[in-house]
Tab-separated table of C-alpha atoms in Angstrom:
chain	number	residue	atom	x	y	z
A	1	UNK	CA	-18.973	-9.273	331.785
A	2	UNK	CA	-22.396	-7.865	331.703
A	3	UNK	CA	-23.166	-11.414	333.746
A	4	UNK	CA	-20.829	-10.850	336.479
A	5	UNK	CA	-22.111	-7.200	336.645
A	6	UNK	CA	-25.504	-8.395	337.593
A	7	UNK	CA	-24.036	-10.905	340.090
A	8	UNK	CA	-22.075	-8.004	341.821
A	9	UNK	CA	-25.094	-6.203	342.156
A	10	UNK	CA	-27.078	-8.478	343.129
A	11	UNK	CA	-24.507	-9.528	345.915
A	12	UNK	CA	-24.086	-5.727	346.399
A	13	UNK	CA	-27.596	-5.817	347.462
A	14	UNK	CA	-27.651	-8.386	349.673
A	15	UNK	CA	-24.722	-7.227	351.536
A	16	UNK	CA	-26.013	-3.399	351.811
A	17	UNK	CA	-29.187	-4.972	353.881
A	18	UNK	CA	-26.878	-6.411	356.447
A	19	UNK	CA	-24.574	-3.077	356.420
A	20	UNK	CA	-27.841	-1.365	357.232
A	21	UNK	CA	-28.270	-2.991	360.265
A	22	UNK	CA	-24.825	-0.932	361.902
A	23	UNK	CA	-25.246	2.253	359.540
A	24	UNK	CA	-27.511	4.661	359.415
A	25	UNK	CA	-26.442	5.883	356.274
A	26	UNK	CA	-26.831	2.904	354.277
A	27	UNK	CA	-30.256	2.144	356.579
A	28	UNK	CA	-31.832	5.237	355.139
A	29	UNK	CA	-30.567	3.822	350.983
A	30	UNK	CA	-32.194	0.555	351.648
A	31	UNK	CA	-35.281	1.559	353.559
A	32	UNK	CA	-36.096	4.389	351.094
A	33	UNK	CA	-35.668	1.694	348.286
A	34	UNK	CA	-38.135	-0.154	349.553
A	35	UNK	CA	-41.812	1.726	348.524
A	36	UNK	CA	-39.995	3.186	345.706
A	37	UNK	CA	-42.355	1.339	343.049
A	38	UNK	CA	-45.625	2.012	345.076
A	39	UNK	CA	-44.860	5.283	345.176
A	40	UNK	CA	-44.258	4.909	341.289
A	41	UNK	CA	-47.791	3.049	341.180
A	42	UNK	CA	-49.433	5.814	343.191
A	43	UNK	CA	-48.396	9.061	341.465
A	44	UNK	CA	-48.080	8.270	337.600
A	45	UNK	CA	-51.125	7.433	335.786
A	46	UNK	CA	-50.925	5.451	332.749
A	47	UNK	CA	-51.986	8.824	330.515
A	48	UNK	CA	-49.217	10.557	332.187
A	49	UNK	CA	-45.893	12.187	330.153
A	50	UNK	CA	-42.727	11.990	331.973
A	51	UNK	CA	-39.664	13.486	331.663
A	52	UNK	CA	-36.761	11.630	333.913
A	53	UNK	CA	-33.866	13.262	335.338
A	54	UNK	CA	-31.442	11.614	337.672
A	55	UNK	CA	-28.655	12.676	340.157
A	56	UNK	CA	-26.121	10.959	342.111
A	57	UNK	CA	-26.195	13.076	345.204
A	58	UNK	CA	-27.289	16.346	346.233
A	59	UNK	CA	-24.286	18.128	344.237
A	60	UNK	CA	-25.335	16.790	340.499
A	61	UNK	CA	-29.120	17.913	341.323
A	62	UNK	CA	-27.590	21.405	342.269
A	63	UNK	CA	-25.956	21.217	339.168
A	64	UNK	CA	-28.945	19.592	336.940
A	65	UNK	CA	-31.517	22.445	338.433
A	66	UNK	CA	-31.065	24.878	335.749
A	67	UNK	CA	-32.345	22.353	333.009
A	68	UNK	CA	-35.143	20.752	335.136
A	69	UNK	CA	-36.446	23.831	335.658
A	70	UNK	CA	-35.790	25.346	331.890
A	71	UNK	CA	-37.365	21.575	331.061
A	72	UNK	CA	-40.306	22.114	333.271
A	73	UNK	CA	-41.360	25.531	332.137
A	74	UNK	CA	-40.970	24.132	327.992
A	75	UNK	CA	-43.411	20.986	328.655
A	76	UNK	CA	-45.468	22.018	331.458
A	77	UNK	CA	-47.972	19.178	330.687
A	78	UNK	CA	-45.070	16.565	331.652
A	79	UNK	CA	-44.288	15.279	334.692
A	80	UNK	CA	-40.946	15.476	336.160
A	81	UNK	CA	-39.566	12.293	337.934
A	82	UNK	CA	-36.437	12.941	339.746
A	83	UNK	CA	-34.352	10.024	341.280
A	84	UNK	CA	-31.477	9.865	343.880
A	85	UNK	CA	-28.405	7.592	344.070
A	86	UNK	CA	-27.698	8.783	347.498
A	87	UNK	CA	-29.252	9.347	350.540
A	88	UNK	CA	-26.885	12.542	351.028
A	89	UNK	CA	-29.234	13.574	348.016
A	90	UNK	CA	-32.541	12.220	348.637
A	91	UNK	CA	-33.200	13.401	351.871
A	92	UNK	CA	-32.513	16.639	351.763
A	93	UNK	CA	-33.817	17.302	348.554
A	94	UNK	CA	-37.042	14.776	348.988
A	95	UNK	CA	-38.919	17.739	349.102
A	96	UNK	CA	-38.488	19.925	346.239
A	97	UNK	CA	-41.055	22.194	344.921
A	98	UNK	CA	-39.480	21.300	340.834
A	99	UNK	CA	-40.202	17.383	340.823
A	100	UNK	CA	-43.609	15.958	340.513
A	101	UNK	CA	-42.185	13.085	341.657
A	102	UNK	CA	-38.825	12.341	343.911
A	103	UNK	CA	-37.503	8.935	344.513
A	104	UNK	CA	-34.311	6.920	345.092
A	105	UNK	CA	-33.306	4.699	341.785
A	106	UNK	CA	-33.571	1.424	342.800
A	107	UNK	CA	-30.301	-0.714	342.598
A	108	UNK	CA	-29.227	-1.459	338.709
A	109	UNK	CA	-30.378	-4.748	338.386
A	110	UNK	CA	-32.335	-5.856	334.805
A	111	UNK	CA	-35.918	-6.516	336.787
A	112	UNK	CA	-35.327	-2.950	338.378
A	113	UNK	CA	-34.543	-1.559	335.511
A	114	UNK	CA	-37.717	-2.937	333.501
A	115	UNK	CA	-40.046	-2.364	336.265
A	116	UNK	CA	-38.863	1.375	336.839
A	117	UNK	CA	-38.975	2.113	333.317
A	118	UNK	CA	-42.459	-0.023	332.622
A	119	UNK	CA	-44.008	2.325	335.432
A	120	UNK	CA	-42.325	5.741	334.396
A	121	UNK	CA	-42.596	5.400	330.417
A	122	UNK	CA	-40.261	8.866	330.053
A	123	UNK	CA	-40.592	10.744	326.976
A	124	UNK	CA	-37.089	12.180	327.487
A	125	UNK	CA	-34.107	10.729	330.318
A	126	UNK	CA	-31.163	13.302	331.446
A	127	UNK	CA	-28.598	12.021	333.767
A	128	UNK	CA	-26.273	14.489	335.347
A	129	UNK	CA	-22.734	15.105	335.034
A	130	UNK	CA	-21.918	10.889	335.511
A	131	UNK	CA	-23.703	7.787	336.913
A	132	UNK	CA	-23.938	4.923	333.787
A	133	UNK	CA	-26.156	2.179	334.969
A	134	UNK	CA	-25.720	-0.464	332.288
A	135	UNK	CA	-29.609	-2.082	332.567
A	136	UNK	CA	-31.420	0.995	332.968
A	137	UNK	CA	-29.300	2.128	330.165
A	138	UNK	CA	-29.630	-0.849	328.435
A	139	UNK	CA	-33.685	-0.938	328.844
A	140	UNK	CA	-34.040	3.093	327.495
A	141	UNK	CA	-31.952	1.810	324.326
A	142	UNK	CA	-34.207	-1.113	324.073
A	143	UNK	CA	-37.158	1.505	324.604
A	144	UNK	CA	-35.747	4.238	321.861
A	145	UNK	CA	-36.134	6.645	324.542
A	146	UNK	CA	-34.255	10.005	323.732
A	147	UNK	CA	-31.627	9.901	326.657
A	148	UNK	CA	-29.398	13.206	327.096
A	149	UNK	CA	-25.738	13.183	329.398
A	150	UNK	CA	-25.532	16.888	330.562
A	151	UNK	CA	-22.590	18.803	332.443
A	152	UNK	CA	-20.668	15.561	331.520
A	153	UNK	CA	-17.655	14.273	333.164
A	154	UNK	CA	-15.015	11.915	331.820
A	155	UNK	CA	-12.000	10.656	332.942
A	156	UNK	CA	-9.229	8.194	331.221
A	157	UNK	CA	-9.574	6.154	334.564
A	158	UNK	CA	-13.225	4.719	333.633
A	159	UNK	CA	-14.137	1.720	332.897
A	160	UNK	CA	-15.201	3.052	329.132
A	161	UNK	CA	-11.649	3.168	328.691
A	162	UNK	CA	-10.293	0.055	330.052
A	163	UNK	CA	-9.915	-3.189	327.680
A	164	UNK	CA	-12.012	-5.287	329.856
A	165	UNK	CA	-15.086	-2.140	329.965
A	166	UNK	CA	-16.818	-3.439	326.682
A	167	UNK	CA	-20.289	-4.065	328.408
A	168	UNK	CA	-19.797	-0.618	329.933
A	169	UNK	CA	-19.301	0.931	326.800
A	170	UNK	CA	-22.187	-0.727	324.709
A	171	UNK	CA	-23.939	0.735	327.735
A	172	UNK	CA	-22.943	4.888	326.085
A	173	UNK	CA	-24.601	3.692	322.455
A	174	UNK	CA	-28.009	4.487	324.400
A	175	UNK	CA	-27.350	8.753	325.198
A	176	UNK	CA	-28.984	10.090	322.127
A	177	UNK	CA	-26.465	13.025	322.564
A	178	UNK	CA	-23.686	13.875	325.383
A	179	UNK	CA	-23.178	17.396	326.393
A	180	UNK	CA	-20.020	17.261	328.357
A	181	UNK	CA	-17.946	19.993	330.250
A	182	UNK	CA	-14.643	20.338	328.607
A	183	UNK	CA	-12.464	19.380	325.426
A	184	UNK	CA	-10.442	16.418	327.014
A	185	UNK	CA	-14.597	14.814	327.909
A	186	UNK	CA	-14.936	15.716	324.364
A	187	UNK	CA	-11.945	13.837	322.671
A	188	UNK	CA	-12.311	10.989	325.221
A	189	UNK	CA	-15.959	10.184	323.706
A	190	UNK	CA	-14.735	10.743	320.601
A	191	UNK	CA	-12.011	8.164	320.841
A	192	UNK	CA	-14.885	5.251	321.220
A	193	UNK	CA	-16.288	6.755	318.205
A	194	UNK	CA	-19.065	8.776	319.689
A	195	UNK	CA	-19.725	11.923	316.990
A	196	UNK	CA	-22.664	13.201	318.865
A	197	UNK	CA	-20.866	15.351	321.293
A	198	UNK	CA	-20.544	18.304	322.045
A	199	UNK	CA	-19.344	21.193	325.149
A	200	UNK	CA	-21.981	22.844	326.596
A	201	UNK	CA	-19.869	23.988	329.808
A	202	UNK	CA	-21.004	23.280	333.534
A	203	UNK	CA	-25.046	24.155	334.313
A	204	UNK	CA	-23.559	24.913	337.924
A	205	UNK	CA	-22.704	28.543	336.490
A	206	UNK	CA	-26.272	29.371	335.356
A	207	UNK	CA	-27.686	27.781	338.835
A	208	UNK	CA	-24.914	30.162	340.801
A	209	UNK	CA	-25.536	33.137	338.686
A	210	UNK	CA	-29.014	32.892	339.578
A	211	UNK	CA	-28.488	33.203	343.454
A	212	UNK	CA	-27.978	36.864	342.542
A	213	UNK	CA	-31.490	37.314	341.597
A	214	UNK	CA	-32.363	35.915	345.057
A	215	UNK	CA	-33.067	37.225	348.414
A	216	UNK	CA	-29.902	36.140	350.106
A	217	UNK	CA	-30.350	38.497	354.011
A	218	UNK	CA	-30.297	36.828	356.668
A	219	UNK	CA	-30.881	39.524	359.946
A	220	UNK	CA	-28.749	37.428	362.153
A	221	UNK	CA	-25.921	36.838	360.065
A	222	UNK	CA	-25.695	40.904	359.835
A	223	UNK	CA	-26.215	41.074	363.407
A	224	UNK	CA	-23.335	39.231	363.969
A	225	UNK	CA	-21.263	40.630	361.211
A	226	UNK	CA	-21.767	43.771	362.769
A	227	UNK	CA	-20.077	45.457	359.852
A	228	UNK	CA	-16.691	43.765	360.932
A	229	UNK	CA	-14.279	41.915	358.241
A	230	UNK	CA	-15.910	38.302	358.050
A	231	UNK	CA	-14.229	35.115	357.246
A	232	UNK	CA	-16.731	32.658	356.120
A	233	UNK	CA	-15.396	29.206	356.026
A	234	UNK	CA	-17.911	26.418	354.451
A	235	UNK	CA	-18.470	22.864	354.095
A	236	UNK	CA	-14.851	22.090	356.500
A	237	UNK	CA	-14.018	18.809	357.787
A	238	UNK	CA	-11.696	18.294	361.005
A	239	UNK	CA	-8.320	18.409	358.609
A	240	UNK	CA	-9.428	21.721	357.456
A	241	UNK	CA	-10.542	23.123	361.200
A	242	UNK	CA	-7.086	22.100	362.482
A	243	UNK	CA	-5.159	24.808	360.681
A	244	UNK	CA	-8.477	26.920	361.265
A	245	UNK	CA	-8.907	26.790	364.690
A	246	UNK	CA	-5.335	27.504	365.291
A	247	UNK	CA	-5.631	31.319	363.628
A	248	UNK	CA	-8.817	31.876	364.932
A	249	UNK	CA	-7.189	31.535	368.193
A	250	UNK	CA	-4.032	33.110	367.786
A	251	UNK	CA	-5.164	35.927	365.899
A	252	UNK	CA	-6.232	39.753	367.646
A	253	UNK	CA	-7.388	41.087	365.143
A	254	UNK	CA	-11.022	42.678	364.649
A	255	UNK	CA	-12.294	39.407	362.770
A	256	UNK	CA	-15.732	37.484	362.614
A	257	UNK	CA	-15.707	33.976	361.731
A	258	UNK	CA	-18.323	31.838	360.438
A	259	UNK	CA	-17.987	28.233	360.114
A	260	UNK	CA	-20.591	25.778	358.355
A	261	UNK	CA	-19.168	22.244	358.946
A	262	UNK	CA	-19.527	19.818	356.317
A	263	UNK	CA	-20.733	17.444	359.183
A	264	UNK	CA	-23.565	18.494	361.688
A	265	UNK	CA	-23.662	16.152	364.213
A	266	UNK	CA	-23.860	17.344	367.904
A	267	UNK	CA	-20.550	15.600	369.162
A	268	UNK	CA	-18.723	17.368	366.560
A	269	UNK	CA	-20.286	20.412	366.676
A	270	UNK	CA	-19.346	20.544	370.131
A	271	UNK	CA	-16.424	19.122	370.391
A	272	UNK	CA	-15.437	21.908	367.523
A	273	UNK	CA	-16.742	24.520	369.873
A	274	UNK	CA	-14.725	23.625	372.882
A	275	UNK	CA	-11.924	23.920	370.610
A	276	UNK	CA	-12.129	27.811	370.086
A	277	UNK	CA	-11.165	29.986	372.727
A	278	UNK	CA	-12.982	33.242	371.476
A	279	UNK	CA	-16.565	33.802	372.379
A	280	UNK	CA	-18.660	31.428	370.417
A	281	UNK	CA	-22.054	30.830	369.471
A	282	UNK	CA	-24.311	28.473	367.524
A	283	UNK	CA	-26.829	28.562	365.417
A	284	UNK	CA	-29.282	26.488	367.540
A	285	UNK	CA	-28.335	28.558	370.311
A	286	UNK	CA	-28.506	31.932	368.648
A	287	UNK	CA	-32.167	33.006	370.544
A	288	UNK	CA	-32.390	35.471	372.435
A	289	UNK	CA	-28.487	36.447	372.615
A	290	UNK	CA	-26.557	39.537	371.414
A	291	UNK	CA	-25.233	37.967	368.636
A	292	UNK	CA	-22.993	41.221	367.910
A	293	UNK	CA	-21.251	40.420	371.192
A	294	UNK	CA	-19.265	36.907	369.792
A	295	UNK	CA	-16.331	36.135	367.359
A	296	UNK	CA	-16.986	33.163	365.786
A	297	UNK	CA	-20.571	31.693	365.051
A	298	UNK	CA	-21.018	27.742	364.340
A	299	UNK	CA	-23.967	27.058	361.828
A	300	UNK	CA	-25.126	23.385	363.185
A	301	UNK	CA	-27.515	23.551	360.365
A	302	UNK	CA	-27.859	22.886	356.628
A	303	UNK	CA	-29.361	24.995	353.503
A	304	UNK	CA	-28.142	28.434	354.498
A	305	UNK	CA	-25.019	28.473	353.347
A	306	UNK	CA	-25.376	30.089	350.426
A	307	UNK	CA	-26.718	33.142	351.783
A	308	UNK	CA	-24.272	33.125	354.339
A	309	UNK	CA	-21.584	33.452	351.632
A	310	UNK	CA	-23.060	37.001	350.604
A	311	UNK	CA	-21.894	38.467	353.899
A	312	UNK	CA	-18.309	36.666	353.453
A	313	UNK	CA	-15.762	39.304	353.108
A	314	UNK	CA	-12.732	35.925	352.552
A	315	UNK	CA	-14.419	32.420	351.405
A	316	UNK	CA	-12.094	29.486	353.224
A	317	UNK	CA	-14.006	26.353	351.165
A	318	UNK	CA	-13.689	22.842	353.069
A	319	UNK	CA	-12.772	19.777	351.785
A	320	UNK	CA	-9.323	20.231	350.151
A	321	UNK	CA	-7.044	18.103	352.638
A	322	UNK	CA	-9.417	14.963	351.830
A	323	UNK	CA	-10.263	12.510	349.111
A	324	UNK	CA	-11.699	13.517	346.509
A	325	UNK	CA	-11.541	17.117	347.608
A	326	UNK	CA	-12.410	20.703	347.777
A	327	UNK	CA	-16.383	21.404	348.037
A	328	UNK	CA	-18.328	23.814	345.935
A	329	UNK	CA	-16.393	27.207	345.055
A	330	UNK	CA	-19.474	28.585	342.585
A	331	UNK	CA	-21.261	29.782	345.577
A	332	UNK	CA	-18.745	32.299	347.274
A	333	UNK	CA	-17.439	33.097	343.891
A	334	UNK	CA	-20.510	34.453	342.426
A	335	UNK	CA	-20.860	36.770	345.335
A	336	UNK	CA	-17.493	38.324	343.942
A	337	UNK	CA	-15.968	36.900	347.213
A	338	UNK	CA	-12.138	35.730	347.370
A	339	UNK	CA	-11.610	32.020	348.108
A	340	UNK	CA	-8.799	30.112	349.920
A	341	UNK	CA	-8.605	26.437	349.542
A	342	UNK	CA	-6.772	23.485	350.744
A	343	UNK	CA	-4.195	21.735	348.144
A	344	UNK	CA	-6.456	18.575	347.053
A	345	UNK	CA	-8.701	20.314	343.770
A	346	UNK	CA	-7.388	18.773	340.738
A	347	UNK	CA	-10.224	16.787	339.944
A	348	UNK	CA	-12.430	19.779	339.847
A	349	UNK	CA	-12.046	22.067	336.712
A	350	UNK	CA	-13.955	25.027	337.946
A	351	UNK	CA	-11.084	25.136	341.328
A	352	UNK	CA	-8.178	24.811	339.166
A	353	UNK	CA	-9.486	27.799	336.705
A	354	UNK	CA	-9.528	29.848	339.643
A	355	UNK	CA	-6.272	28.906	341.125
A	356	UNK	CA	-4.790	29.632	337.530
A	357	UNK	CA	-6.545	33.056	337.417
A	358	UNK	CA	-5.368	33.756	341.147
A	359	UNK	CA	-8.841	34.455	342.152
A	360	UNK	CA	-8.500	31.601	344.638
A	361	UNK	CA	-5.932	31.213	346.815
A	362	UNK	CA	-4.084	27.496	347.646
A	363	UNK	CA	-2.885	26.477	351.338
A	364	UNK	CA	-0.734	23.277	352.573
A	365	UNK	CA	-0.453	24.418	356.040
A	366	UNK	CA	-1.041	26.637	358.923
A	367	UNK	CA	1.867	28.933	358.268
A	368	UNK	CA	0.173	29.443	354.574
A	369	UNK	CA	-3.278	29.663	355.892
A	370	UNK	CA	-1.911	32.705	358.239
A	371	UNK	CA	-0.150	34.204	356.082
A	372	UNK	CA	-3.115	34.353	352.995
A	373	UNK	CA	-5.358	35.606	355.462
A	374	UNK	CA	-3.683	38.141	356.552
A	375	UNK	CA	-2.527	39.348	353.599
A	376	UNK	CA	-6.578	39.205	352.363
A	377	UNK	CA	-7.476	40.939	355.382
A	378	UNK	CA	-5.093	44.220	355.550
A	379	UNK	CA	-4.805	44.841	351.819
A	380	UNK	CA	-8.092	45.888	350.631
A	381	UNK	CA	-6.904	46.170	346.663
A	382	UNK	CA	-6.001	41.904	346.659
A	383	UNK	CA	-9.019	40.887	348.202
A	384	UNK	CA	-11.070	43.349	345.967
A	385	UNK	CA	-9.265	42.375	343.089
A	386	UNK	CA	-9.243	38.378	343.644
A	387	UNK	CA	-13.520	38.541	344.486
A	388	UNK	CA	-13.306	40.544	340.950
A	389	UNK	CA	-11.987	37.829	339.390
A	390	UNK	CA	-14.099	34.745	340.727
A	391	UNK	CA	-17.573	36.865	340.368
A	392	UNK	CA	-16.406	37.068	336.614
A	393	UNK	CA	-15.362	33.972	335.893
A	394	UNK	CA	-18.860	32.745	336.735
A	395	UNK	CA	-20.363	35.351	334.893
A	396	UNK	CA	-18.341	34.529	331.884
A	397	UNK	CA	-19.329	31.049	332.014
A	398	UNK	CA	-23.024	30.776	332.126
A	399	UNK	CA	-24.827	29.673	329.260
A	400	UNK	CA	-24.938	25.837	329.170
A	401	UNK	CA	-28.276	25.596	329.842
A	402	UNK	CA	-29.537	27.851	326.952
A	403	UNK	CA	-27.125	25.125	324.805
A	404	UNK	CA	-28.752	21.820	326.099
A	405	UNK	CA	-32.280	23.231	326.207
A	406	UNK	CA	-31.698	24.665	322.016
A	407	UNK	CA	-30.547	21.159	320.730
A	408	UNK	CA	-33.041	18.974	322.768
A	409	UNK	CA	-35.610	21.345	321.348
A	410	UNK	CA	-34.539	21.075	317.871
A	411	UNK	CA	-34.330	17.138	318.275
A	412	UNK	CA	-37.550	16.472	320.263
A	413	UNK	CA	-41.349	16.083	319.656
C-alpha cells in the first residue's frame, strides 16, 4: 500500500503542474514549491538547532501559535521552521515575525521527505491538529526525532481506522506523544494501541484569550458604529449573504452591519454591494467619507477581522450552509459577543459546545435568521446573557498550551 501511496503522489504531482496552468490557486502551491530547498540551503547552517512545526492552512497555524511562541521563548537559541500545506496558509502568513524560517512542505514523496529532513535536522517536530504524511513521518521515525501531535483531531472515518489503512497507521508509531482535543480522539488512539495519549484541549482558546491583551481599536470601525447596535457578520459565503442580504434590506431598524466575506475578490465584492439597498460603503473606499453617514460597511480586506469583532454587538459567523462548515467562533466569543450560525457545525466541537450551552444561536433559514436577530437586538438581557456565556466558555478552556509545553519539557533535552 505504502507503494501505491508513492505512485499517487507522484501522479498527484504531475497532474497539479498541469492544473496550475488554469488555477491560480494551485499555480501559487506549485510555484512556491519550487525554491523551497534553496531557501532551506540559504537560511539553515549546518550548526543550526531547529525546531519544526507544521500547519495545513492558515487555521491550524492560528491554532499552533500559542506553542510556537511558548516553544520559541523556552529555546531561544533554536530556530523555528514553519511549513505550509496550503497556499490559503502560506501566503498570508509568509511573513510572520515567530518563524525563522517559513516555507511550503514539499509534496510527501520519500526523496522529499529525506532531502527536507537532511537540510532541517529538527531537534523536536509538532504537527497541528491533523496532516499525517507517511514518508516524512516515516523518515523522523527513522531519524528518532521527538515528534509531538498537538490540538489533535480524530475521526472513525480515517484511514487509521479502515482495514486497508495499515501503512497509514505504522505511519502514528513515529509521534513520540499525541496531545489530542477530546475523549472520543483519546479512545480512538487508544484502540490501535497507542498508550501515550493524552487531552490537552484546543490551543485555539489560549491564542483567543490572548486577543484580550491586545489593542483591538480600530477609529473607523467606531466611526461607523457610531454607538449604534452592530451586527458583525464574518467569514460569509454567498449561501450565507442570501438570507443576510434579505434582513438587511427589509429591516428599519437603527442597525449597522458589517460584513467580512470569506472571499475578497472585486466581482464579488461588488456584485455583493449592488445587492444591498441601504447606503453602503467599503473598506477600500472608506477615504475621505463620513463613514457615520452609511448602514452597512463591506471589509474587501483580510487580517482585521478580529478587531472588528470587538465592536460586534451580534456575531453572524459564515460558513455554516457549506461543506465542511461554520468558520472560526473563538474570535467573537472571546469578546463576550453572542453568535448566530448556520446549521452545518457538527464537525467542529468548540460550535456544538456553544449551541449546547445556548450561547450561540442555530439558523436554517431566513424566517429563523429574522426572527434570532430580532429577538438579540430588542432584548438586551438574551444578548447580554448569551455573550456571557461564549466569553466564558473560552475562558474556561484555556490551558492546553501550559499542558503540551510541561510534558515536552519534562521529556526533552
Amino acid at each position: 500500500m505504502l507503494f501505491l501511496y508513492n505512485l499517487v503522489v507522484q501522479f498527484a504531482g504531475f497532474l497539479l503542474k498541469i492544473t496550475a496552468i488554469f488555477s491560480p490557486k494551485i499555480k501559487l502551491f506549485v510555484e512556491g514549491r519550487k525554491d523551497v530547498f534553496l531557501t532551506l540551503q540559504q537560511k539553515i547552517n549546518q550548526s543550526d538547532q531547529t525546531i519544526w512545526f507544521h500547519a495545513a492552512s492558515l487555521g491550524e497555524y492560528e491554532q499552533g501559535l500559542p506553542v510556537i511562541e511558548a516553544v520559541k521563548k523556552q529555546f531561544p537559541s533554536h530556530k523555528i521552521i514553519l511549513t505550509f500545506f496550503s497556499p490559503s496558509g502560506y501566503e498570508v502568513r509568509k511573513n510572520n515575525s515567530v518563524a525563522d524560517v517559513t516555507v511550503y512542505l514539499p509534496l510527501d514523496t520519500k526523496k522529499n521527505a529525506d532531502r527536507f529532513l537532511e537540510l532541517v535536522q529538527p531537534d523536536l517536530v509538532f504537527f497541528i491538529k491533523y496532516e499525517y504524511w507517511p514518508n516524512y513521518l516515516a523518515g523522523l521515525k527513522k531519524r528518532n526525532t521527538k515528534t509531538y501531535l498537538i490540538s489533535g483531531i480524530l475521526r472513525e472515518k480515517q484511514l487509521f481506522f479502515k482495514w486497508y489503512g495499515g501503512f497509514y497507521r505504522e505511519a502514528l508509531n513515529a509521534f513520540t506523544y499525541f496531545f489530542v482535543q477530546n475523549e472520543k480522539s483519546k479512545k480512538l488512539l487508544q484502540s490501535l494501541g497507542k498508550t501515550n495519549v493524552s487531552i490537552s484541549g484546543d490551543t485555539r482558546f489560549d491564542r483567543v484569550a490572548t486577543i484580550l491583551e491586545k489593542e483591538n481599536s480600530l477609529d473607523f470601525i467606531s466611526q461607523f458604529k457610531d454607538n449604534k447596535t452592530t451586527i458583525v457578520i464574518g467569514s460569509s459565503w454567498p449561501k450565507d449573504e442570501n438570507l443576510l442580504i434579505d434582513f438587511i434590506n427589509s429591516n428599519a431598524m437603527k442597525i449597522k452591519f458589517i460584513i467580512a466575506p470569506h472571499n475578497i475578490k472585486k466581482e464579488q465584492i461588488q456584485q455583493l454591494k449592488s445587492s444591498i439597498t441601504k447606503k453602503t460603503v467599503l473598506f477600500t473606499e472608506k477615504e475621505g467619507q463620513n463613514l457615520a453617514d452609511f448602514d452597512v460597511f463591506i471589509i474587501d480586506t483580510v487580517g482585521i477581522l478580529t478587531k472588528i469583532y470587538s465592536y460586534a454587538d451580534i456575531a453572524y459567523v459564515g460558513g455554516g450552509f457549506g461543506n465542511p462548515g461554520v468558520h472560526n467562533l473563538l474570535e467573537p466569543a472571546t469578546f463576550g459577543v453572542p453568535i448566530v450560525i448556520g446549521p452545518n457545525y457538527s464537525h467542529f466541537p468548540e460550535a456544538t459546545a456553544l449551541v449546547n450551552m445556548e450561547g450561540c444561536s442555530v439558523i436554517t433559514n431566513a424566517k429563523e435568521l429574522k426572527e434570532t436577530f430580532i429577538n438579540l437586538i430588542r432584548n438586551d438581557d438574551i444578548r447580554n446573557e448569551k455573550g456571557h456565556i461564549c466569553e466564558t466558555f473560552v475562558q474556561m478552556n484555556k490551558g492546553a498550551t501550559s499542558i503540551i509545553l510541561k510534558n515536552i519539557l519534562n521529556d526533552t533535552f
